[in-house]
mmCIF file of C-alpha atoms and ligand atoms in Angstrom:
data_model
loop_
_atom_site.group_PDB
_atom_site.id
_atom_site.type_symbol
_atom_site.label_atom_id
_atom_site.label_comp_id
_atom_site.label_asym_id
_atom_site.label_seq_id
_atom_site.Cartn_x
_atom_site.Cartn_y
_atom_site.Cartn_z
ATOM 1 C CA UNK A 18 16.419 7.534 13.515
ATOM 2 C CA UNK A 19 14.428 7.270 10.320
ATOM 3 C CA UNK A 20 13.883 3.537 9.725
ATOM 4 C CA UNK A 21 13.775 4.097 5.978
ATOM 5 C CA UNK A 22 17.415 5.083 5.863
ATOM 6 C CA UNK A 23 18.740 2.089 7.818
ATOM 7 C CA UNK A 24 20.509 -0.755 6.029
ATOM 8 C CA UNK A 25 17.734 -3.288 6.424
ATOM 9 C CA UNK A 26 14.991 -0.912 5.337
ATOM 10 C CA UNK A 27 15.127 0.458 1.799
ATOM 11 C CA UNK A 28 13.990 4.045 1.282
ATOM 12 C CA UNK A 29 12.877 3.360 -2.299
ATOM 13 C CA UNK A 30 11.234 0.252 -3.721
ATOM 14 C CA UNK A 31 11.139 -0.628 -7.420
ATOM 15 C CA UNK A 32 7.774 -2.086 -8.364
ATOM 16 C CA UNK A 33 7.894 -3.911 -11.699
ATOM 17 C CA UNK A 34 4.416 -4.272 -13.209
ATOM 18 C CA UNK A 35 1.849 -1.593 -12.366
ATOM 19 C CA UNK A 36 -1.423 -3.456 -12.965
ATOM 20 C CA UNK A 37 -4.053 -4.300 -10.361
ATOM 21 C CA UNK A 38 -1.606 -5.543 -7.718
ATOM 22 C CA UNK A 39 1.461 -3.475 -8.591
ATOM 23 C CA UNK A 40 -0.461 -0.201 -8.421
ATOM 24 C CA UNK A 41 -2.297 -1.041 -5.222
ATOM 25 C CA UNK A 42 0.881 -2.325 -3.551
ATOM 26 C CA UNK A 43 2.624 0.898 -4.592
ATOM 27 C CA UNK A 44 -0.121 2.837 -2.826
ATOM 28 C CA UNK A 45 0.400 0.764 0.333
ATOM 29 C CA UNK A 46 4.178 1.203 0.183
ATOM 30 C CA UNK A 47 3.962 4.940 -0.350
ATOM 31 C CA UNK A 48 1.348 5.338 2.370
ATOM 32 C CA UNK A 49 3.914 3.856 4.793
ATOM 33 C CA UNK A 50 6.573 6.306 3.671
ATOM 34 C CA UNK A 51 8.499 4.339 1.044
ATOM 35 C CA UNK A 52 9.381 6.057 -2.192
ATOM 36 C CA UNK A 53 8.318 3.976 -5.177
ATOM 37 C CA UNK A 54 9.595 3.766 -8.727
ATOM 38 C CA UNK A 55 7.011 1.840 -10.731
ATOM 39 C CA UNK A 56 7.632 0.327 -14.140
ATOM 40 C CA UNK A 57 5.163 -0.910 -16.734
ATOM 41 C CA UNK A 58 5.414 -1.470 -20.452
ATOM 42 C CA UNK A 59 3.462 1.604 -21.592
ATOM 43 C CA UNK A 60 2.516 5.105 -20.433
ATOM 44 C CA UNK A 61 -1.112 4.160 -20.865
ATOM 45 C CA UNK A 62 -0.802 1.297 -18.359
ATOM 46 C CA UNK A 63 1.086 3.514 -15.946
ATOM 47 C CA UNK A 64 -1.644 6.122 -16.039
ATOM 48 C CA UNK A 65 -4.284 3.424 -15.526
ATOM 49 C CA UNK A 66 -2.354 2.348 -12.426
ATOM 50 C CA UNK A 67 -2.310 5.923 -11.120
ATOM 51 C CA UNK A 68 -6.077 6.170 -11.791
ATOM 52 C CA UNK A 69 -6.567 3.028 -9.717
ATOM 53 C CA UNK A 70 -4.558 4.511 -6.850
ATOM 54 C CA UNK A 71 -6.577 7.715 -7.031
ATOM 55 C CA UNK A 72 -10.066 6.553 -7.867
ATOM 56 C CA UNK A 73 -10.197 2.778 -7.236
ATOM 57 C CA UNK A 74 -12.477 1.142 -4.724
ATOM 58 C CA UNK A 75 -9.656 1.193 -2.129
ATOM 59 C CA UNK A 76 -7.986 4.279 -3.581
ATOM 60 C CA UNK A 77 -7.056 7.639 -2.121
ATOM 61 C CA UNK A 78 -10.260 9.492 -3.025
ATOM 62 C CA UNK A 79 -12.449 6.975 -1.210
ATOM 63 C CA UNK A 80 -10.062 6.986 1.787
ATOM 64 C CA UNK A 81 -10.133 10.789 1.900
ATOM 65 C CA UNK A 82 -13.935 10.909 1.564
ATOM 66 C CA UNK A 83 -14.199 8.577 4.562
ATOM 67 C CA UNK A 84 -11.657 10.728 6.464
ATOM 68 C CA UNK A 85 -9.237 7.803 6.743
ATOM 69 C CA UNK A 86 -6.548 10.053 5.297
ATOM 70 C CA UNK A 87 -6.328 13.821 4.914
ATOM 71 C CA UNK A 88 -6.281 15.459 1.458
ATOM 72 C CA UNK A 89 -2.636 16.440 2.177
ATOM 73 C CA UNK A 90 -1.719 12.810 2.882
ATOM 74 C CA UNK A 91 -3.355 11.748 -0.383
ATOM 75 C CA UNK A 92 -1.206 14.266 -2.247
ATOM 76 C CA UNK A 93 1.950 13.104 -0.476
ATOM 77 C CA UNK A 94 1.182 9.415 -1.220
ATOM 78 C CA UNK A 95 1.018 10.285 -4.923
ATOM 79 C CA UNK A 96 4.130 12.452 -4.737
ATOM 80 C CA UNK A 97 6.259 9.528 -3.513
ATOM 81 C CA UNK A 98 5.317 7.349 -6.512
ATOM 82 C CA UNK A 99 7.200 7.958 -9.736
ATOM 83 C CA UNK A 100 6.484 5.950 -12.867
ATOM 84 C CA UNK A 101 8.629 4.955 -15.807
ATOM 85 C CA UNK A 102 8.597 2.852 -18.966
ATOM 86 C CA UNK A 103 12.367 2.470 -18.732
ATOM 87 C CA UNK A 104 13.618 -0.690 -17.038
ATOM 88 C CA UNK A 105 16.943 1.038 -16.521
ATOM 89 C CA UNK A 106 15.338 3.861 -14.576
ATOM 90 C CA UNK A 107 13.362 1.395 -12.520
ATOM 91 C CA UNK A 108 16.164 -1.022 -11.730
ATOM 92 C CA UNK A 109 19.475 0.843 -11.773
ATOM 93 C CA UNK A 110 20.810 0.905 -8.201
ATOM 94 C CA UNK A 111 17.538 -0.470 -6.836
ATOM 95 C CA UNK A 112 17.691 -1.513 -3.190
ATOM 96 C CA UNK A 113 14.540 -3.621 -3.192
ATOM 97 C CA UNK A 114 12.744 -4.961 -6.267
ATOM 98 C CA UNK A 115 9.148 -6.090 -5.962
ATOM 99 C CA UNK A 116 7.883 -7.714 -9.135
ATOM 100 C CA UNK A 117 4.112 -7.742 -9.771
ATOM 101 C CA UNK A 118 4.087 -8.276 -13.527
ATOM 102 C CA UNK A 119 1.795 -10.504 -15.504
ATOM 103 C CA UNK A 120 1.701 -14.142 -14.303
ATOM 104 C CA UNK A 121 4.056 -15.550 -16.926
ATOM 105 C CA UNK A 122 7.170 -17.520 -16.047
ATOM 106 C CA UNK A 123 9.266 -16.290 -18.966
ATOM 107 C CA UNK A 124 8.360 -12.635 -18.331
ATOM 108 C CA UNK A 125 9.301 -12.952 -14.656
ATOM 109 C CA UNK A 126 12.545 -14.814 -15.397
ATOM 110 C CA UNK A 127 13.557 -12.048 -17.777
ATOM 111 C CA UNK A 128 12.720 -9.312 -15.266
ATOM 112 C CA UNK A 129 14.840 -10.942 -12.566
ATOM 113 C CA UNK A 130 17.734 -11.580 -14.933
ATOM 114 C CA UNK A 131 17.726 -7.878 -15.702
ATOM 115 C CA UNK A 132 17.225 -6.930 -12.053
ATOM 116 C CA UNK A 133 20.149 -9.104 -11.004
ATOM 117 C CA UNK A 134 22.425 -7.105 -13.276
ATOM 118 C CA UNK A 135 21.059 -3.611 -12.708
ATOM 119 C CA UNK A 136 19.997 -3.507 -9.063
ATOM 120 C CA UNK A 137 22.421 -3.077 -6.167
ATOM 121 C CA UNK A 138 24.485 -6.218 -5.548
ATOM 122 C CA UNK A 139 22.737 -6.718 -2.210
ATOM 123 C CA UNK A 140 19.198 -5.798 -3.365
ATOM 124 C CA UNK A 141 16.265 -7.970 -2.312
ATOM 125 C CA UNK A 142 14.537 -9.510 -5.346
ATOM 126 C CA UNK A 143 10.939 -10.285 -4.417
ATOM 127 C CA UNK A 144 8.054 -11.579 -6.517
ATOM 128 C CA UNK A 145 4.342 -11.278 -5.811
ATOM 129 C CA UNK A 146 3.478 -14.362 -7.893
ATOM 130 C CA UNK A 147 0.468 -16.350 -6.640
ATOM 131 C CA UNK A 148 0.987 -19.526 -8.588
ATOM 132 C CA UNK A 149 4.462 -19.809 -10.086
ATOM 133 C CA UNK A 150 7.346 -21.617 -8.460
ATOM 134 C CA UNK A 151 9.836 -19.104 -7.076
ATOM 135 C CA UNK A 152 12.674 -21.566 -7.702
ATOM 136 C CA UNK A 153 11.715 -21.771 -11.374
ATOM 137 C CA UNK A 154 11.560 -17.977 -11.601
ATOM 138 C CA UNK A 155 15.124 -18.020 -10.249
ATOM 139 C CA UNK A 156 16.416 -20.530 -12.802
ATOM 140 C CA UNK A 157 19.038 -18.823 -14.890
ATOM 141 C CA UNK A 158 20.132 -16.488 -12.092
ATOM 142 C CA UNK A 159 23.711 -16.738 -10.936
ATOM 143 C CA UNK A 160 24.180 -18.837 -7.761
ATOM 144 C CA UNK A 161 25.275 -15.778 -5.790
ATOM 145 C CA UNK A 162 22.015 -13.975 -6.689
ATOM 146 C CA UNK A 163 19.590 -16.745 -5.728
ATOM 147 C CA UNK A 164 19.831 -16.197 -1.941
ATOM 148 C CA UNK A 165 18.291 -12.745 -2.536
ATOM 149 C CA UNK A 166 15.214 -14.069 -4.373
ATOM 150 C CA UNK A 167 11.989 -14.849 -2.488
ATOM 151 C CA UNK A 168 8.239 -14.515 -2.743
ATOM 152 C CA UNK A 169 6.508 -11.538 -1.148
ATOM 153 C CA UNK A 170 2.920 -12.529 -1.715
ATOM 154 C CA UNK A 171 0.275 -9.901 -0.993
ATOM 155 C CA UNK A 172 -3.452 -10.585 -1.013
ATOM 156 C CA UNK A 173 -5.999 -8.550 -2.914
ATOM 157 C CA UNK A 174 -6.895 -5.841 -1.993
ATOM 158 C CA UNK A 175 -3.507 -5.177 -0.383
ATOM 159 C CA UNK A 176 -4.799 -1.944 1.163
ATOM 160 C CA UNK A 177 -7.101 -4.098 3.308
ATOM 161 C CA UNK A 178 -5.631 -7.592 3.588
ATOM 162 C CA UNK A 179 -3.177 -7.934 6.448
ATOM 163 C CA UNK A 180 -1.286 -10.995 5.238
ATOM 164 C CA UNK A 181 2.009 -11.256 3.408
ATOM 165 C CA UNK A 182 3.314 -14.746 2.664
ATOM 166 C CA UNK A 183 7.096 -14.767 2.504
ATOM 167 C CA UNK A 184 8.004 -17.633 0.229
ATOM 168 C CA UNK A 185 11.415 -19.165 0.715
ATOM 169 C CA UNK A 186 13.182 -21.379 -1.799
ATOM 170 C CA UNK A 187 15.957 -23.804 -0.805
ATOM 171 C CA UNK A 188 18.399 -21.050 -1.745
ATOM 172 C CA UNK A 189 16.746 -18.008 -0.113
ATOM 173 C CA UNK A 190 18.872 -16.587 2.694
ATOM 174 C CA UNK A 191 17.578 -15.799 6.153
ATOM 175 C CA UNK A 192 18.745 -12.233 5.642
ATOM 176 C CA UNK A 193 16.434 -11.872 2.630
ATOM 177 C CA UNK A 194 13.550 -13.231 4.708
ATOM 178 C CA UNK A 195 14.333 -10.732 7.493
ATOM 179 C CA UNK A 196 14.488 -7.833 5.085
ATOM 180 C CA UNK A 197 11.147 -8.708 3.498
ATOM 181 C CA UNK A 198 9.642 -9.233 6.924
ATOM 182 C CA UNK A 199 10.859 -5.798 8.004
ATOM 183 C CA UNK A 200 9.209 -4.106 5.003
ATOM 184 C CA UNK A 201 5.965 -6.053 5.515
ATOM 185 C CA UNK A 202 5.895 -5.065 9.146
ATOM 186 C CA UNK A 203 6.497 -1.414 8.248
ATOM 187 C CA UNK A 204 3.365 -1.692 6.082
ATOM 188 C CA UNK A 205 1.398 -2.933 9.085
ATOM 189 C CA UNK A 206 1.187 -6.446 7.615
ATOM 190 C CA UNK A 207 1.692 -9.742 9.382
ATOM 191 C CA UNK A 208 4.001 -12.029 7.484
ATOM 192 C CA UNK A 209 4.079 -15.794 7.555
ATOM 193 C CA UNK A 210 6.988 -17.852 6.312
ATOM 194 C CA UNK A 211 6.231 -20.670 3.882
ATOM 195 C CA UNK A 212 8.257 -22.869 1.577
ATOM 196 C CA UNK A 213 8.035 -22.723 -2.205
ATOM 197 C CA UNK A 214 5.225 -25.223 -2.820
ATOM 198 C CA UNK A 215 2.340 -25.103 -5.337
ATOM 199 C CA UNK A 216 -0.288 -22.650 -4.066
ATOM 200 C CA UNK A 217 1.968 -21.818 -1.082
ATOM 201 C CA UNK A 218 -0.277 -22.063 2.012
ATOM 202 C CA UNK A 219 -3.215 -19.637 2.111
ATOM 203 C CA UNK A 220 -4.322 -20.075 -1.517
ATOM 204 C CA UNK A 221 -3.807 -23.831 -1.370
ATOM 205 C CA UNK A 222 -6.157 -24.163 1.592
ATOM 206 C CA UNK A 223 -8.590 -21.509 0.295
ATOM 207 C CA UNK A 224 -8.786 -23.184 -3.111
ATOM 208 C CA UNK A 225 -9.286 -26.609 -1.525
ATOM 209 C CA UNK A 226 -12.304 -25.280 0.364
ATOM 210 C CA UNK A 227 -13.651 -23.665 -2.803
ATOM 211 C CA UNK A 228 -13.128 -26.906 -4.752
ATOM 212 C CA UNK A 229 -15.008 -28.947 -2.141
ATOM 213 C CA UNK A 230 -17.832 -26.371 -2.077
ATOM 214 C CA UNK A 231 -18.049 -26.554 -5.881
ATOM 215 C CA UNK A 232 -18.211 -30.347 -5.788
ATOM 216 C CA UNK A 233 -21.116 -30.214 -3.309
ATOM 217 C CA UNK A 234 -22.864 -27.674 -5.548
ATOM 218 C CA UNK A 235 -22.383 -29.821 -8.661
ATOM 219 C CA UNK A 236 -23.730 -32.870 -6.839
ATOM 220 C CA UNK A 237 -26.822 -30.847 -5.877
ATOM 221 C CA UNK A 238 -26.226 -31.320 -2.140
ATOM 222 C CA UNK A 239 -26.855 -27.630 -1.330
ATOM 223 C CA UNK A 240 -27.161 -24.294 -3.112
ATOM 224 C CA UNK A 241 -24.445 -21.612 -3.013
ATOM 225 C CA UNK A 242 -26.179 -19.538 -0.352
ATOM 226 C CA UNK A 243 -26.625 -22.485 2.003
ATOM 227 C CA UNK A 244 -23.027 -23.589 1.458
ATOM 228 C CA UNK A 245 -21.787 -20.041 2.165
ATOM 229 C CA UNK A 246 -24.010 -19.742 5.241
ATOM 230 C CA UNK A 247 -22.738 -23.120 6.413
ATOM 231 C CA UNK A 248 -19.145 -21.916 6.363
ATOM 232 C CA UNK A 249 -19.976 -18.496 7.822
ATOM 233 C CA UNK A 250 -22.073 -19.717 10.707
ATOM 234 C CA UNK A 251 -20.690 -23.205 11.232
ATOM 235 C CA UNK A 252 -17.009 -22.352 10.885
ATOM 236 C CA UNK A 253 -16.851 -18.621 11.562
ATOM 237 C CA UNK A 254 -15.630 -17.736 8.050
ATOM 238 C CA UNK A 255 -16.166 -14.019 7.375
ATOM 239 C CA UNK A 256 -17.321 -14.920 3.836
ATOM 240 C CA UNK A 257 -18.414 -18.216 2.323
ATOM 241 C CA UNK A 258 -16.411 -19.751 -0.567
ATOM 242 C CA UNK A 259 -18.743 -18.484 -3.326
ATOM 243 C CA UNK A 260 -19.050 -14.929 -1.952
ATOM 244 C CA UNK A 261 -15.288 -14.833 -1.691
ATOM 245 C CA UNK A 262 -14.950 -16.137 -5.253
ATOM 246 C CA UNK A 263 -17.241 -13.348 -6.478
ATOM 247 C CA UNK A 264 -15.109 -10.793 -4.634
ATOM 248 C CA UNK A 265 -11.671 -11.944 -5.810
ATOM 249 C CA UNK A 266 -12.866 -12.545 -9.368
ATOM 250 C CA UNK A 267 -13.890 -15.801 -11.005
ATOM 251 C CA UNK A 268 -11.407 -15.449 -13.859
ATOM 252 C CA UNK A 269 -8.602 -15.058 -11.301
ATOM 253 C CA UNK A 270 -9.881 -18.063 -9.369
ATOM 254 C CA UNK A 271 -10.022 -20.136 -12.559
ATOM 255 C CA UNK A 272 -6.490 -19.073 -13.508
ATOM 256 C CA UNK A 273 -5.166 -19.996 -10.071
ATOM 257 C CA UNK A 274 -6.887 -23.383 -10.119
ATOM 258 C CA UNK A 275 -5.606 -24.162 -13.601
ATOM 259 C CA UNK A 276 -2.081 -23.310 -12.489
ATOM 260 C CA UNK A 277 -2.372 -25.383 -9.321
ATOM 261 C CA UNK A 278 -3.818 -28.330 -11.248
ATOM 262 C CA UNK A 279 -1.099 -28.092 -13.896
ATOM 263 C CA UNK A 280 1.599 -28.203 -11.231
ATOM 264 C CA UNK A 281 0.142 -30.897 -8.978
ATOM 265 C CA UNK A 282 -2.097 -32.973 -11.305
ATOM 266 C CA UNK A 283 -4.225 -33.562 -8.201
ATOM 267 C CA UNK A 284 -7.884 -34.140 -9.122
ATOM 268 C CA UNK A 285 -9.087 -31.996 -6.226
ATOM 269 C CA UNK A 286 -7.603 -28.933 -7.920
ATOM 270 C CA UNK A 287 -9.179 -29.596 -11.338
ATOM 271 C CA UNK A 288 -11.216 -26.435 -12.102
ATOM 272 C CA UNK A 289 -14.926 -27.140 -11.436
ATOM 273 C CA UNK A 290 -17.273 -27.283 -14.451
ATOM 274 C CA UNK A 291 -19.576 -24.615 -13.002
ATOM 275 C CA UNK A 292 -16.683 -22.193 -12.564
ATOM 276 C CA UNK A 293 -15.588 -22.756 -16.174
ATOM 277 C CA UNK A 294 -19.162 -22.205 -17.401
ATOM 278 C CA UNK A 295 -19.586 -18.935 -15.481
ATOM 279 C CA UNK A 296 -16.302 -17.507 -16.732
ATOM 280 C CA UNK A 297 -16.998 -18.518 -20.341
ATOM 281 C CA UNK A 298 -20.380 -16.761 -20.125
ATOM 282 C CA UNK A 299 -18.857 -13.514 -18.829
ATOM 283 C CA UNK A 300 -19.577 -13.944 -15.110
ATOM 284 C CA UNK A 301 -16.223 -12.768 -13.820
ATOM 285 C CA UNK A 302 -17.272 -11.665 -10.332
ATOM 286 C CA UNK A 303 -18.270 -8.387 -8.701
ATOM 287 C CA UNK A 304 -18.685 -5.776 -11.508
ATOM 288 C CA UNK A 305 -17.356 -3.054 -9.128
ATOM 289 C CA UNK A 306 -13.923 -4.669 -9.211
ATOM 290 C CA UNK A 307 -14.318 -6.421 -12.583
ATOM 291 C CA UNK A 308 -15.633 -3.855 -15.074
ATOM 292 C CA UNK A 309 -17.755 -5.491 -17.781
ATOM 293 C CA UNK A 310 -18.538 -8.580 -15.686
ATOM 294 C CA UNK A 311 -22.121 -9.884 -15.668
ATOM 295 C CA UNK A 312 -21.700 -10.582 -11.949
ATOM 296 C CA UNK A 313 -20.743 -13.656 -9.975
ATOM 297 C CA UNK A 314 -22.297 -16.835 -8.592
ATOM 298 C CA UNK A 315 -25.137 -14.955 -6.881
ATOM 299 C CA UNK A 316 -26.129 -13.163 -10.081
ATOM 300 C CA UNK A 317 -25.919 -16.356 -12.120
ATOM 301 C CA UNK A 318 -28.119 -18.308 -9.705
ATOM 302 C CA UNK A 319 -30.347 -15.311 -8.865
ATOM 303 C CA UNK A 320 -29.943 -15.748 -5.109
ATOM 304 C CA UNK A 321 -29.643 -13.204 -2.293
ATOM 305 C CA UNK A 322 -26.144 -12.928 -0.789
ATOM 306 C CA UNK A 323 -25.838 -13.805 2.923
ATOM 307 C CA UNK A 324 -24.689 -10.183 3.482
ATOM 308 C CA UNK A 325 -28.069 -8.984 2.111
ATOM 309 C CA UNK A 326 -29.953 -10.775 4.893
HETATM 310 P P1 LIG B 153 -2.429 -7.361 -14.018
HETATM 311 O O1 LIG B 153 -2.648 -8.013 -15.328
HETATM 312 O O2 LIG B 153 -3.458 -6.433 -13.483
HETATM 313 O O3 LIG B 153 -1.034 -6.577 -14.039
HETATM 314 C C1 LIG B 153 0.126 -7.104 -14.608
HETATM 315 C C2 LIG B 153 0.915 -5.964 -15.203
HETATM 316 O O4 LIG B 153 2.167 -6.475 -15.681
HETATM 317 C C3 LIG B 153 0.219 -5.299 -16.402
HETATM 318 O O5 LIG B 153 0.042 -3.918 -16.143
HETATM 319 C C4 LIG B 153 1.178 -5.565 -17.547
HETATM 320 O O6 LIG B 153 1.256 -4.515 -18.478
HETATM 321 C C5 LIG B 153 2.487 -5.724 -16.814
HETATM 322 N N1 LIG B 153 3.512 -6.358 -17.618
HETATM 323 C C6 LIG B 153 3.371 -7.133 -18.712
HETATM 324 N N2 LIG B 153 4.571 -7.473 -19.193
HETATM 325 C C7 LIG B 153 5.495 -6.901 -18.390
HETATM 326 C C8 LIG B 153 6.891 -6.868 -18.367
HETATM 327 N N3 LIG B 153 7.611 -7.511 -19.282
HETATM 328 N N4 LIG B 153 7.502 -6.175 -17.395
HETATM 329 C C9 LIG B 153 6.794 -5.537 -16.454
HETATM 330 N N5 LIG B 153 5.449 -5.518 -16.441
HETATM 331 C C10 LIG B 153 4.806 -6.203 -17.385
HETATM 332 O O7 LIG B 153 -2.150 -8.573 -13.005
HETATM 333 P P2 LIG B 153 -2.236 -8.589 -11.423
HETATM 334 O O8 LIG B 153 -3.526 -9.193 -11.006
HETATM 335 O O9 LIG B 153 -1.825 -7.263 -10.888
HETATM 336 O O10 LIG B 153 -1.117 -9.681 -11.080
HETATM 337 C C11 LIG B 153 0.243 -9.352 -11.021
HETATM 338 C C12 LIG B 153 0.969 -10.383 -10.184
HETATM 339 O O11 LIG B 153 0.412 -10.409 -8.874
HETATM 340 C C13 LIG B 153 0.851 -11.810 -10.727
HETATM 341 O O12 LIG B 153 2.054 -12.469 -10.500
HETATM 342 C C14 LIG B 153 -0.260 -12.411 -9.870
HETATM 343 O O13 LIG B 153 -0.142 -13.805 -9.728
HETATM 344 C C15 LIG B 153 0.000 -11.730 -8.540
HETATM 345 N N6 LIG B 153 -1.138 -11.653 -7.635
HETATM 346 C C16 LIG B 153 -2.375 -11.295 -8.098
HETATM 347 C C17 LIG B 153 -3.432 -11.209 -7.195
HETATM 348 C C18 LIG B 153 -4.799 -10.812 -7.671
HETATM 349 O O14 LIG B 153 -5.752 -10.964 -6.893
HETATM 350 N N7 LIG B 153 -4.969 -10.300 -8.873
HETATM 351 C C19 LIG B 153 -3.259 -11.483 -5.755
HETATM 352 C C20 LIG B 153 -1.897 -11.778 -5.385
HETATM 353 C C21 LIG B 153 -0.895 -11.884 -6.300
#
């Protein structure tokens, strides 16, 4: 029997917010056979999202050129994604809502208030937030809706990264967790279950390592390349903390640290001075993923990346 028509597995997913993550997640969903209705606030943003799915670094054209998918599959991935600037179209009778809108509490609260009215009464309401409290996003929802709200946190780029953190609030039901887990597994992802806590688990640990590496750099104990090599070769990390920062984007890293610091007030999460300086000078990370960026740590310090030998 087709899994996508069973009760636990939706056949269509409503993706709210079609920026970097929303568009790429839509590609991943469609690739696994889900139909997607994607919403964003303007046609222009929707077409940018489609361009990313087609021509982005992890998009369909690159996959087809490397023979990872056939040209027919690329066409069918696109055919399963429909886009809209109407919230009604996106949410009416939705079975599964996955919100990937801008990281703003009020925007997300409003989206879920609307979703709770428009979507099916048993729809899963999932958010891809990296830094906001899921419980706070759910404030203002009726008590009977809150068991259906949870985090479904993908990692960038979702076409490549295998992890999904399922973030459970005190109110999230086990059924909601199971339904998110089933979708993640259909996408070929491994999900881990974590409680709603600032930074959740993976980012909290990843950011702690980055913060410690930045402190060592600021104290002049080692340069970025030696710190990265230390973590690659001494701890088996596939990338050191600065290479990883360059890849995920320094503006994103700064935003995440600011949010974590604001929530915890723990000194270890205070954004490092060097990171602030790089971002303010236009070093936002790898220019291939961050158009207009002057580069990342390695460009700023003029050093050779460990991957370059
Ligand atoms: P983005 O800025 O690329 O995309 C956000 C999109 O939301 C934009 O297209 C914007 O037009 C849209 N938007 C604005 N107001 C809206 C509204 N009222 N309703 C619906 N859409 C609206 O941001 P990005 O990076 O895709 O982040 C989206 C979410 O994913 C955030 O919650 C972020 O924390 C999370 N996330 C981001 C990761 C990353 O590496 N960028 C990784 C994992 C999660």
